Each structure stands twice: as C-alpha cells, then as structure tokens.
Tab-separated table of C-alpha atoms in Angstrom:
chain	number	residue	atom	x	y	z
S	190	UNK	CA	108.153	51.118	124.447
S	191	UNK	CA	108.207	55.127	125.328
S	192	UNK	CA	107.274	57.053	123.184
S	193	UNK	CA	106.004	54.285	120.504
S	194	UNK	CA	102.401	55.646	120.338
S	195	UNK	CA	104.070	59.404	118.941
S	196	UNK	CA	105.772	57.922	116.553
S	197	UNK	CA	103.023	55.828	115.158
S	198	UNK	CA	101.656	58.824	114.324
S	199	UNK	CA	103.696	60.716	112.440
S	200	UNK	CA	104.798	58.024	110.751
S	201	UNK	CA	101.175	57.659	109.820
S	202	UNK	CA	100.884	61.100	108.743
S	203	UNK	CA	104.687	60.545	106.866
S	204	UNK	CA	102.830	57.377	104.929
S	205	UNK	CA	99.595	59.741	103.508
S	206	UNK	CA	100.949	62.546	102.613
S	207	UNK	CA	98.168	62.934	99.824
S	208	UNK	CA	95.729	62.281	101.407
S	209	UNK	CA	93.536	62.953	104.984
S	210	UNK	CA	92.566	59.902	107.168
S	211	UNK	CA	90.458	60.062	109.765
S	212	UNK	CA	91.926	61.439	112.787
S	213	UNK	CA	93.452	58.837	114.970
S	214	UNK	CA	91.669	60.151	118.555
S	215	UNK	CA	92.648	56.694	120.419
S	216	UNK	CA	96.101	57.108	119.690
S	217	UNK	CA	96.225	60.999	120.484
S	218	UNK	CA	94.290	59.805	123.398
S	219	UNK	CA	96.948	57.097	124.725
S	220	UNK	CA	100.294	59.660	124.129
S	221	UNK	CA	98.343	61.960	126.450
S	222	UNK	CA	97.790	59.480	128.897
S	223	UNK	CA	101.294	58.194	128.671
S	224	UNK	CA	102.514	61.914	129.027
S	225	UNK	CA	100.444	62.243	132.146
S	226	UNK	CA	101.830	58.754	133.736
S	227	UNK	CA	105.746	59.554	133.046
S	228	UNK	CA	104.859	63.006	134.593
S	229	UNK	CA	103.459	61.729	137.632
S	230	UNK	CA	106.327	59.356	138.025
S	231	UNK	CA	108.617	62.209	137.354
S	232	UNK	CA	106.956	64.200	140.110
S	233	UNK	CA	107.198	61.486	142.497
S	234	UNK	CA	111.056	61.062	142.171
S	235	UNK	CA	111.967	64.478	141.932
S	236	UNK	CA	110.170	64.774	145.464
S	237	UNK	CA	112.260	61.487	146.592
S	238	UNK	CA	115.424	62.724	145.024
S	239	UNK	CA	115.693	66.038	147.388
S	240	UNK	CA	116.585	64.215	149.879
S	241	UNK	CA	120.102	63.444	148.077
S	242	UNK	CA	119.283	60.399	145.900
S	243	UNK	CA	121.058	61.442	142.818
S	244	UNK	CA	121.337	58.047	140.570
S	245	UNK	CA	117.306	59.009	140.167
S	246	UNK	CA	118.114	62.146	138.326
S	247	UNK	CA	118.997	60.330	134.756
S	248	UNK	CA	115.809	58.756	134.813
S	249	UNK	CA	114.250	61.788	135.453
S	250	UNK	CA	115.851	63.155	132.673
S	251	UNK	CA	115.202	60.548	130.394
S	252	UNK	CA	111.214	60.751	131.285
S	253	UNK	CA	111.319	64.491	129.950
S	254	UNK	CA	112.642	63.964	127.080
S	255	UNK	CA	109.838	61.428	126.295
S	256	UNK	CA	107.804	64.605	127.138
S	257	UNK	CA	109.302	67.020	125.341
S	258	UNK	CA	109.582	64.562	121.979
S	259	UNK	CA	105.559	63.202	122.423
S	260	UNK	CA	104.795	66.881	122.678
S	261	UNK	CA	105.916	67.387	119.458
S	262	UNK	CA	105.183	64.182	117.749
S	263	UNK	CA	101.522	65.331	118.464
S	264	UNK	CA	101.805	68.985	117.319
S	265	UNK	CA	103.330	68.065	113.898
S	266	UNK	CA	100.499	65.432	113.690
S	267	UNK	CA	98.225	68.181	114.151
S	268	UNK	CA	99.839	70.630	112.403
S	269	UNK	CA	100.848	68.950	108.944
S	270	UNK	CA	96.962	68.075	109.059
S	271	UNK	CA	95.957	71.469	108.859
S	272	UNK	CA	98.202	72.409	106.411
S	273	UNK	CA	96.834	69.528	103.985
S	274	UNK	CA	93.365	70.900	104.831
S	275	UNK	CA	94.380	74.758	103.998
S	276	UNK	CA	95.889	73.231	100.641
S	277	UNK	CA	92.486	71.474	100.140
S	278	UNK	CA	90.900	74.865	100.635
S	279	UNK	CA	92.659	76.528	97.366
S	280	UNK	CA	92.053	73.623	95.633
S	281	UNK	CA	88.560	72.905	95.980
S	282	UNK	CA	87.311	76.581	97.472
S	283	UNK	CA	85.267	77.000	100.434
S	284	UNK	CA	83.174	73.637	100.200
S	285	UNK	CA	85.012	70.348	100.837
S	286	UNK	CA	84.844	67.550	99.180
S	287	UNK	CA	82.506	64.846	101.177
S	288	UNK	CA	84.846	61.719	102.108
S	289	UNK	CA	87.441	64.600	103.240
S	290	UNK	CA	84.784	66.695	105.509
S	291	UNK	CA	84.089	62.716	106.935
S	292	UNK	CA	87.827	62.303	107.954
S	293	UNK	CA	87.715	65.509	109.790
S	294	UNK	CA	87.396	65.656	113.744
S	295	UNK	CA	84.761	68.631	114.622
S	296	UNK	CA	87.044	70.945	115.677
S	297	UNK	CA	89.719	70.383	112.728
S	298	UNK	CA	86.271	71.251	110.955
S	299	UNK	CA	85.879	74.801	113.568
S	300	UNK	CA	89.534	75.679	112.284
S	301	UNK	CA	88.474	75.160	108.271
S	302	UNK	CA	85.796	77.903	108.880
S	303	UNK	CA	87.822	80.003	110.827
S	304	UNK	CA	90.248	79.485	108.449
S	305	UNK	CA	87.523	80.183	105.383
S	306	UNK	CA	86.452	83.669	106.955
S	307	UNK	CA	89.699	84.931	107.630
S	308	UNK	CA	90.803	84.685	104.536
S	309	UNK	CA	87.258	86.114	103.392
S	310	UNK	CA	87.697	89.126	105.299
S	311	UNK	CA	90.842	89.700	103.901
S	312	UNK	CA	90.276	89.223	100.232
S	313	UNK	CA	87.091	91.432	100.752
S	314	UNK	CA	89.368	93.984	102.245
S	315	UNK	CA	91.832	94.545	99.772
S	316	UNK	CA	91.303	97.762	97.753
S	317	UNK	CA	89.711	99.819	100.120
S	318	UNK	CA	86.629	97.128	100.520
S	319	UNK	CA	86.324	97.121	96.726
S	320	UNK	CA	87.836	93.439	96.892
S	321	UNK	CA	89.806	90.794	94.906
S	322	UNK	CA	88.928	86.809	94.653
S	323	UNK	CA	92.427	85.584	95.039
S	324	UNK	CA	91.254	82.303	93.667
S	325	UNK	CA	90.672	82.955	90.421
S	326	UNK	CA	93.217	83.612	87.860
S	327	UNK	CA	95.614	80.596	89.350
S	328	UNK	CA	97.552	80.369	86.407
S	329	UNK	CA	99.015	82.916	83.719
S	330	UNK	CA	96.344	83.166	80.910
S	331	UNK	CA	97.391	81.959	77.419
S	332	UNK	CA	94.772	82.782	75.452
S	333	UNK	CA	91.599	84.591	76.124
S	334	UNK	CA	89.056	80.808	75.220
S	335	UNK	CA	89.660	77.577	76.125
S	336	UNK	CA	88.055	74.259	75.435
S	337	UNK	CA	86.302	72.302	78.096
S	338	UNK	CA	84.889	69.204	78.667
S	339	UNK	CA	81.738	68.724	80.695
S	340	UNK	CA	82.521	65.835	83.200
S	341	UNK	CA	79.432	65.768	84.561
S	342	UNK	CA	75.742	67.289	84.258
S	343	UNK	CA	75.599	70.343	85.793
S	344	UNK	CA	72.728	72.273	84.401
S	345	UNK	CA	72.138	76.040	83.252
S	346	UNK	CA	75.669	77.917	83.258
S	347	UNK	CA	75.235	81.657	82.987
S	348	UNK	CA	77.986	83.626	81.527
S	349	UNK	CA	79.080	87.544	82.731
S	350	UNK	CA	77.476	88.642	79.573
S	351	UNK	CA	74.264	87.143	79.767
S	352	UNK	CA	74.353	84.300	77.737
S	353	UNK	CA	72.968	80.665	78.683
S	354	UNK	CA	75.358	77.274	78.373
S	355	UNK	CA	74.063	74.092	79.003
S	356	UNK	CA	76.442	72.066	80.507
S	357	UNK	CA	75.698	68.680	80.173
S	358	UNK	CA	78.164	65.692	80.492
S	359	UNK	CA	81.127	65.265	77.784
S	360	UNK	CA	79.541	67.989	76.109
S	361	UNK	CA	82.750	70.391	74.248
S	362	UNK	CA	82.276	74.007	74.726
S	363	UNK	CA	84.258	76.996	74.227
S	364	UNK	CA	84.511	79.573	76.989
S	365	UNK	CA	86.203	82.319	78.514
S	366	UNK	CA	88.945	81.588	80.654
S	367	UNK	CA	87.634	83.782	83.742
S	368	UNK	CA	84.399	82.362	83.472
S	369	UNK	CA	85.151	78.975	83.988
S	370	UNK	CA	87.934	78.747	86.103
S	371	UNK	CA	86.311	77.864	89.206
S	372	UNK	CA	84.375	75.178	87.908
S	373	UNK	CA	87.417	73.715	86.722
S	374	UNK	CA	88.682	73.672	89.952
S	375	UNK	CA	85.379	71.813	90.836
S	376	UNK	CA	86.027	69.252	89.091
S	377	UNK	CA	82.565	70.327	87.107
S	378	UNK	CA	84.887	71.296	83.581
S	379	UNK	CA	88.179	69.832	82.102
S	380	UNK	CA	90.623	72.046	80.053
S	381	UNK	CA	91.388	70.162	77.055
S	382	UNK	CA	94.423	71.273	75.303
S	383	UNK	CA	94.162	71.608	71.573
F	211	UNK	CA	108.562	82.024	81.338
F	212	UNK	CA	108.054	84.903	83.172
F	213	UNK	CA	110.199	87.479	81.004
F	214	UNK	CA	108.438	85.922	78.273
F	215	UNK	CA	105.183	86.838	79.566
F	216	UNK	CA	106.350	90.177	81.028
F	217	UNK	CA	107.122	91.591	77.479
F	218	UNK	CA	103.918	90.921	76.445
F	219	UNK	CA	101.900	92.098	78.750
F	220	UNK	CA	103.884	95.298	77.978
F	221	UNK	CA	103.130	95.715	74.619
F	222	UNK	CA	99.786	94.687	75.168
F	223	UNK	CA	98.941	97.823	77.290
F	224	UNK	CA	100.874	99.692	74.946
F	225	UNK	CA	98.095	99.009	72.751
F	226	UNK	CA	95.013	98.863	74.673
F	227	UNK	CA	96.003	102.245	75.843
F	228	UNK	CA	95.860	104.061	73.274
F	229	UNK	CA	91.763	105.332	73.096
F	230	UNK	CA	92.711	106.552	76.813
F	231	UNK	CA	93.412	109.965	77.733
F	232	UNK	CA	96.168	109.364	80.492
F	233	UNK	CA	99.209	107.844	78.741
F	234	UNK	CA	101.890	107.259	80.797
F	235	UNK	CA	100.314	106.625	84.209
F	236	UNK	CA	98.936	103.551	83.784
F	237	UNK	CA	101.987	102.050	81.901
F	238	UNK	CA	104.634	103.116	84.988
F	239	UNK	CA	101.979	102.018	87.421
F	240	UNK	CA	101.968	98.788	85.809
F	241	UNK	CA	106.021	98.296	84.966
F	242	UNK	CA	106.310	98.921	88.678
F	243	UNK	CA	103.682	96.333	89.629
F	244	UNK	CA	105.162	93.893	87.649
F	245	UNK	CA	108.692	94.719	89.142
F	246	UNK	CA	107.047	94.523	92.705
F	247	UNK	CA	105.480	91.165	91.784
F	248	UNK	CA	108.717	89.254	91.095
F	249	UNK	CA	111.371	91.255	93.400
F	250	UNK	CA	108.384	89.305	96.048
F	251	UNK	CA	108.317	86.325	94.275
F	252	UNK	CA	112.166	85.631	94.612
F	253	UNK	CA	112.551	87.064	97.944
F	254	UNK	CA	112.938	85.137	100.479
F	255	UNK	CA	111.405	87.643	102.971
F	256	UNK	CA	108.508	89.277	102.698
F	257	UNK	CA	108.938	92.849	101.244
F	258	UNK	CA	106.844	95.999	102.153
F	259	UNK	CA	103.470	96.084	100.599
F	260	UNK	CA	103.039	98.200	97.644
F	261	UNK	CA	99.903	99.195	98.862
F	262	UNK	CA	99.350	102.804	96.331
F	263	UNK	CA	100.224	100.778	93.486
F	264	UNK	CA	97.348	97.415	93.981
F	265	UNK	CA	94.853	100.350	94.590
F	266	UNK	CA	95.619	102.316	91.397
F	267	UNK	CA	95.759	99.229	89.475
F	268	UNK	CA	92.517	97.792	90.761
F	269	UNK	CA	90.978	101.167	89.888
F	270	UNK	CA	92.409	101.137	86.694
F	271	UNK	CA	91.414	97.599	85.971
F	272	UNK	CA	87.764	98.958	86.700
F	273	UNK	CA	87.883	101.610	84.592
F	274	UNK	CA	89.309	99.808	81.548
F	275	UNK	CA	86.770	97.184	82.264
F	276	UNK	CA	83.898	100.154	81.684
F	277	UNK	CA	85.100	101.486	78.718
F	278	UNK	CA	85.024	98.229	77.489
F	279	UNK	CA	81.149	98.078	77.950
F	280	UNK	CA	80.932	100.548	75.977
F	281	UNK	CA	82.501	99.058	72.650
F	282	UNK	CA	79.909	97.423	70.893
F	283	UNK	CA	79.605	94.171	71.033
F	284	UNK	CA	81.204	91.686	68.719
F	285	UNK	CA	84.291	94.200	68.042
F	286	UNK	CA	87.197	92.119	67.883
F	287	UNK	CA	89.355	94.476	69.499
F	288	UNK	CA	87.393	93.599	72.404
F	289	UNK	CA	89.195	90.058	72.772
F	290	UNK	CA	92.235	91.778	73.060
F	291	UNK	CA	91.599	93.732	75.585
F	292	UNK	CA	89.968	91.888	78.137
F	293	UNK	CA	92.749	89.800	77.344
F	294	UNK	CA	95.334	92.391	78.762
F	295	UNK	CA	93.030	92.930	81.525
F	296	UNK	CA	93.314	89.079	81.981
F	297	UNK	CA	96.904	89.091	82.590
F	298	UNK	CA	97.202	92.265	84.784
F	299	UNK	CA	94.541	90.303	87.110
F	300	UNK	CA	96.573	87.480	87.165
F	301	UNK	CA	99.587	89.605	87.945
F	302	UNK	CA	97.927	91.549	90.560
F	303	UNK	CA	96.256	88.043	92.159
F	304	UNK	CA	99.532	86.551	91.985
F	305	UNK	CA	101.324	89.227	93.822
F	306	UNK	CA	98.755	89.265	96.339
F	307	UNK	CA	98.707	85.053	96.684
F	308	UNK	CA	102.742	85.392	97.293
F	309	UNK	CA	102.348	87.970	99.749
F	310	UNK	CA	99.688	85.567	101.318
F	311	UNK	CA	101.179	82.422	101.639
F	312	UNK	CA	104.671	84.228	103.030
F	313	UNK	CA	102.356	85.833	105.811
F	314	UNK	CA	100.957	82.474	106.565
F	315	UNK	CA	104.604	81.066	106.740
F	316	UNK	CA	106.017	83.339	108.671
F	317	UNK	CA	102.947	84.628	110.232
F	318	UNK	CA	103.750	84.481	113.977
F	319	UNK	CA	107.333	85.355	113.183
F	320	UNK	CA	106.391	88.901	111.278
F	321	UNK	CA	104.029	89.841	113.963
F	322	UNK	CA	106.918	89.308	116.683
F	323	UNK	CA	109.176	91.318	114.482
F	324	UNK	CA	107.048	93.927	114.651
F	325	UNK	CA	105.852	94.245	118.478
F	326	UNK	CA	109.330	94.090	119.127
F	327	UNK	CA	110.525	97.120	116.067
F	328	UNK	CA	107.912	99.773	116.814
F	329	UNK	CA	110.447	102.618	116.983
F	330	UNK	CA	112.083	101.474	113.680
F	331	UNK	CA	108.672	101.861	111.903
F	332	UNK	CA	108.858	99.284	109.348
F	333	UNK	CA	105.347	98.306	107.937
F	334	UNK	CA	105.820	94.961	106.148
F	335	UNK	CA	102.336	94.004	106.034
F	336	UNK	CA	99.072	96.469	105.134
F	337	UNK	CA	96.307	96.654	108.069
F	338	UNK	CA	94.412	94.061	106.472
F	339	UNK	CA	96.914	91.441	105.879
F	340	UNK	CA	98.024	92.169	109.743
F	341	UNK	CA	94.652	91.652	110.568
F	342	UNK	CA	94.795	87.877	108.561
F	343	UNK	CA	97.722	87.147	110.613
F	344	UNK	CA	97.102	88.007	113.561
F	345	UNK	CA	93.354	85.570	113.212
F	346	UNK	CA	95.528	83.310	111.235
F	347	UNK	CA	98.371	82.530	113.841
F	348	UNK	CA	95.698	82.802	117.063
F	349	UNK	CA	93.317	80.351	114.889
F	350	UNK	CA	96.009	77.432	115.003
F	351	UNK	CA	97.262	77.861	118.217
F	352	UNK	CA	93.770	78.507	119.650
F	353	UNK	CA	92.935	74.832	117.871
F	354	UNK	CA	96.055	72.844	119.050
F	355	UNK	CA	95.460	74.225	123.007
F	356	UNK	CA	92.108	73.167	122.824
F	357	UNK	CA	92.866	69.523	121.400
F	358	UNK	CA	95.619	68.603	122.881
F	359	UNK	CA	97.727	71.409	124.717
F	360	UNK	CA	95.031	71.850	127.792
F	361	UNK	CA	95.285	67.924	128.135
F	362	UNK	CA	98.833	67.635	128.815
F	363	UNK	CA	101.118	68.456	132.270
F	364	UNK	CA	100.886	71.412	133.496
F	365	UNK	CA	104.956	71.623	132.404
F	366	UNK	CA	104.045	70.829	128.933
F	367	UNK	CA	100.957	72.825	128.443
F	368	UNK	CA	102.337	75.773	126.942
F	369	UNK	CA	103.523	76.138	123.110
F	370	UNK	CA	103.932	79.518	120.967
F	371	UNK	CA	103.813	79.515	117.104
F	372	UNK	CA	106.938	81.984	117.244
F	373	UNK	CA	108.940	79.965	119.190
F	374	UNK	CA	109.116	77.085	116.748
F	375	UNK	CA	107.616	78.892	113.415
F	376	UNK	CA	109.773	79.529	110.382
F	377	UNK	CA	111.792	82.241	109.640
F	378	UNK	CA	113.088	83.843	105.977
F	379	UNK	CA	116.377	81.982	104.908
F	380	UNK	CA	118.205	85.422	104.662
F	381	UNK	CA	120.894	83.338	103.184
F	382	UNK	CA	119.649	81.586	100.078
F	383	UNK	CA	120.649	83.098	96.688
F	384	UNK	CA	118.928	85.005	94.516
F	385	UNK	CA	119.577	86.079	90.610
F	386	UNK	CA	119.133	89.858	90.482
F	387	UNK	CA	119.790	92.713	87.991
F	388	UNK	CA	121.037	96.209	88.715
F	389	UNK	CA	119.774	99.179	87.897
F	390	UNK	CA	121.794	101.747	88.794
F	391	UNK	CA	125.302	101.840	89.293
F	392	UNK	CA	126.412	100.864	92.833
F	393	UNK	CA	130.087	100.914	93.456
F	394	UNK	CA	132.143	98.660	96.219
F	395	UNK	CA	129.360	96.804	97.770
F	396	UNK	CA	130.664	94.635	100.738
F	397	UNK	CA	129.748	90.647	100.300
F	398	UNK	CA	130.810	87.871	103.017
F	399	UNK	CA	131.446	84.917	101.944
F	400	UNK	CA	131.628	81.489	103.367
F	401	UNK	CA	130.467	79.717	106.608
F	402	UNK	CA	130.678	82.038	109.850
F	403	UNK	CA	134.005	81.595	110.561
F	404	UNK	CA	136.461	81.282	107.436
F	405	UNK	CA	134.268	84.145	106.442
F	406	UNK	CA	135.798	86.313	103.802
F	407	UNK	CA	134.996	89.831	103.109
F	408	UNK	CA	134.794	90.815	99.073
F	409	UNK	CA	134.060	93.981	97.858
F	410	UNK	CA	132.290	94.196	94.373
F	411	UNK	CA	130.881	96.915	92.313
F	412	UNK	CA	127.843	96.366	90.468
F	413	UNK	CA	127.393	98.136	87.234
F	414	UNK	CA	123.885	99.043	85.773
F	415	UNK	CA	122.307	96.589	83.340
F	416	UNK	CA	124.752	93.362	84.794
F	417	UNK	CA	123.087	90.529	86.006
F	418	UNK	CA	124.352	88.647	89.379
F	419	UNK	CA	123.162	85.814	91.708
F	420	UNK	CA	124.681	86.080	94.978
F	421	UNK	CA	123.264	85.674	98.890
F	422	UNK	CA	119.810	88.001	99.452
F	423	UNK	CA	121.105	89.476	102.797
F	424	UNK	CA	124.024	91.603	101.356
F	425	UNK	CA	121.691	93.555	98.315
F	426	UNK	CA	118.200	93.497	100.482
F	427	UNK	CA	119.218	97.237	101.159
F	428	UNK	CA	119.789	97.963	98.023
F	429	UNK	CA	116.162	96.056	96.571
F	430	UNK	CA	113.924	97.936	99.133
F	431	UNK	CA	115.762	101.652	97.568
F	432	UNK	CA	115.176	100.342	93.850
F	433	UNK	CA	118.618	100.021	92.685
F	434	UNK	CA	118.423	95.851	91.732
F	435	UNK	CA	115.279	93.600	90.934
F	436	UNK	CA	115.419	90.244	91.039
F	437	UNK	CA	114.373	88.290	88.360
C-alpha cells in the first residue's frame, strides 16, 4: 500500500513516546525509494499527458499527495526525535546516558553537539560574558539543606566551601541545595523528603 | 504557588538588605524582575528582553555573594541569606529558561518577524539569544537536508522551519491585573464573524482574564501584569 512505510513510522515514534529506539534507517530508506519511484512515474505521465490525455491527471494527483504526506511522515519522525533528545539534554546535561547515545544515528549524534554548544555559547554569554548555568536551580528552593541519598558510590565530593563528603552508596547526608543539584539530576543523589 | 513564593522572596531582601548601603535599588530592580518573570511566563508570545535589569541583578547577586564571604563563618544569618540569593537565582534562571524554550519554539518564526520588521525596530530577543536562534533553527534544518531532504525529488527537496514552525496563540487567555487605570478598552469577542465589539474599562487593582491580543499593548507600557 502507498504510503504504508510513512506511517509505520510515526506510528512507531506515536508508540515510544518515552523513550528513543534506534533509528529505523531501512524504513527511512524504503519511503525514499518509494518517493523516488512514484516521482518517476509521475514524470513519465505528465510527459504522456501533454499530448491531451487528461483521465491521467487524477493519478497524477493522487501520486503527489503520497509525496507531499511521506515528506512529512519522515520530517515529524525526525523531528519529534530531536526534540526527545533536546529534553534528554536538560535532563541528564551534556553527557548522555549510554543505551540512549547507542540508539542514536551519527548524525542525530552531530546535531546533540551542535545542539550542546549552542546553548553553551549562549549561557556563557549572558551578562556581558560573566555567564549563568541555566541548569541549575530547576526548581524553586524550599529550604536552603536537603537530605540525600547516595545511590551509588561515587567517591570524594568537594563542596564550594572547601569541605570533603564522601559519597558512598545509601549513605544519608545533608547538603546544600546548589551544591547538589546536578548530581541529582545524575542520578548520583536522591532528595529524600523529610 | 507563585504569589506565595513572590511575597517571600520580598521580605526576604527586605531583610538581607539592610547592612547595604543602597536601599531601594536593589529592591525595585528586583520587584521588576519578578514582574518581568511572570508577565513572560503567562505570555503567550515572547516579550522584549529585559536586558538592564538580568545585568544589574547578576551584578548584584555577585556582590551580595562577596559580602557574604566576609561574615564569619558559622553566623547563622548566613543561611538566610544565601538563601535569598537562592531564590533570586532561581528567579533569574527561570526567566531566562522561559525566554529559552519560547525562542526554541518559535525560533524560525521570530527571526522571520524580524527580517521582515526592520523599520518598526522591535528587538524581541538580545544579540545573544538571536545568535542561539539563528544556530538553533539552521542546526535542525541543516540535519534534516542532510538525512533525508537531499535524498528526495528534486520537487520535494526543499523544506523551511518557518513555513511549518509554530507561531504564539495570540488568542489564548490570560489572567492579568491592572495597574493603572485604563478607561474604554476595545475587546472582540467571538469567532471571526459573529464578532462583537465590547468596550470595558479597567480600573487599577481589578483582576481580569480575557484574550492576550486585546491588553498586549497595554503589558509591554506597564499598565497590567499577568499573574
């Protein structure tokens, strides 16, 4: 069926919508190549139909519209992809996690990093160069120390002012907010509300 | 939540200001921040950047953040304050991650908008968050020609961000407050065509929610926030 590849696709994309599989090359592959077939066909009757044969013109019709919607089955594939990948980025920071990097086609991975140092450039920028990390401070502070959980052992944790944690797994510590924001976002520390 | 929070953070500098020699400055620099931060967070558009007042505040930020080096350590005022300083970062962070993610939305939209209103002047977005369009938008289209666009018919080949990209819903409602008087303000009401003209007048302190095109004037002179 027309079009039957496409729709695969984004009903692929409609079925993970939490998550990133790998990126289905075949199949982008196969809509191209039917694109290229129907407009080859499309060429060849439009040449035919000069010469007055109008009862080719619907079909004609009908082939670019299978164009026109494969088009932009694959774009919204594409697109909604990168827009999971930019959420990933605020989530997890600069470094992705491993299986996602894995599902990644090379140049979805070029984008990430292009991606990454644009929005480097501008956070460094704000402020007349003096610059802001827009990735910390996520969410309205309640109180100036929270309690964390170590999930897992991370080692020597130094502090603004100087001092030394150990972080070592389920280990309970009490820190400042700022400080350990990011590696909550890691996945490294879990808030525990009291 | 946020009114909640808003107070606070009020009294809080209140406080924390008071071993500093300028007053009022910071306070009013702040107050406006604040009222720039959620007038963009219930916009549907983005507003022009309050560039003067991120700069003073990150300067300010810096300087509180000195004095409080100085205090000795272990003072419990010290809690406090970097508390306050806390919750102006987030603020500021927050205002700046709106202002972000709108760009991004509406990224090859704004940068139409303004090839096309040069003579009007309007400067929505500071140099720098221009700049992040501009890569931002020619990133993703530069990625989908190269995948896929170059591979299809030559009648298919071309696509523009702008052409399909979303644009502010000028149309949604908003809850605002006034503050200053504004008589006979002209609202239309209803779909395009049983459209009904009303004319309110909106009295200082009253609170309304009503569409965001009529009163977008009025937000970018001062005389409503939304809230």
């Amino acid at each position: 069926m027309l079009g039957e590849k496409a729709l695969e696709l984004i009903k692929e994309m409609k079925r993970s919508q939490d998550s990133l599989p790998i990126l289905k090359e075949d199949s982008i592959k196969q809509v191209l190549e039917e694109m290229k077939a129907l407009f080859e066909e499309n060429q060849r009757d439009v040449t035919a139909s000069v010469n007055e044969e109008l009862q080719l013109h619907t079909t004609v019709q009908l082939r670019h519209s299978v164009l026109l919607r494969n088009k932009r089955c694959l774009l919204t594939y594409l697109f909604t992809r990168l827009m999971y990948l930019k959420k990933l980025r605020w989530a997890f920071g600069s470094v992705l996690p491993s299986d996602v990097r894995s599902n990644l086609s090379e140049s979805e991975y070029h984008w990430f990093i292009a991606y990454n140092k644009a929005l480097a450039t501008y956070m460094s920028s704000i402020g007349d160069g003096m610059g802001v990390d827009l990735q910390q401070h996520l969410q309205p502070p309640k109180s100036f120390y929270i309690q964390v959980r170590c999930l897992q052992d991370f080692g020597d944790f130094e502090t603004a002012d100087g001092t030394k944690v150990v972080l070592t797994k389920n280990s309970v510590h009490l820190m400042q907010r700022s400080q350990c924001e990011k590696l909550i976002h890691q996945g490294i520390l879990e808030h525990i509300t009291i | 939540m946020a009114g909640d929070y808003e107070t606070h953070a009020q009294e809080e500098i209140l406080h924390s200001d008071e071993d500093e020699t300028e007053l009022t400055t910071p306070i009013e620099v702040l107050q406006k921040l604040e009222e720039a931060w959620l007038n963009e967070k219930f916009a549907p558009e983005l507003l022009p950047y309050k560039g003067e007042l991120v700069d003073c505040m990150l300067d300010q930020l810096q300087h509180m953040d000195q004095n409080l080096r100085r205090v000795k350590p272990g003072d419990f005022r010290i809690i406090i304050h970097k508390m306050e300083l806390d919750r102006i970062q987030f603020v500021l962070n927050s205002y700046l991650r709106i202002r972000l993610e709108k760009i991004e939305r509406f990224g090859a939209y704004l940068l139409n908008l303004e090839a096309q209103e040069e003579a009007e002047n309007i400067e929505l977005m500071s140099p720098e968050e221009k700049l992040f369009a501009q890569q931002y938008v020619g990133n993703i289209e530069g990625y989908l020609h190269d995948t896929i666009l170059q591979h299809m018919p030559p009648n298919m080949e071309h696509f523009q961000l702008a052409s399909v990209g979303s644009k502010p819903n000028l149309d949604s409602y908003v809850f605002f407050k006034v503050l200053k008087d504004t008589p006979s303000l002209v609202v239309e009401e209803g779909a395009s065509e049983t459209r009904e003209s009303d004319i309110i007048d909106l009295e200082a302190g009253s609170q309304h929610i009503i569409r965001y095109r009529p009163v977008y004037r009025l937000l970018q002179n001062g005389t409503v926030k939304l809230i």
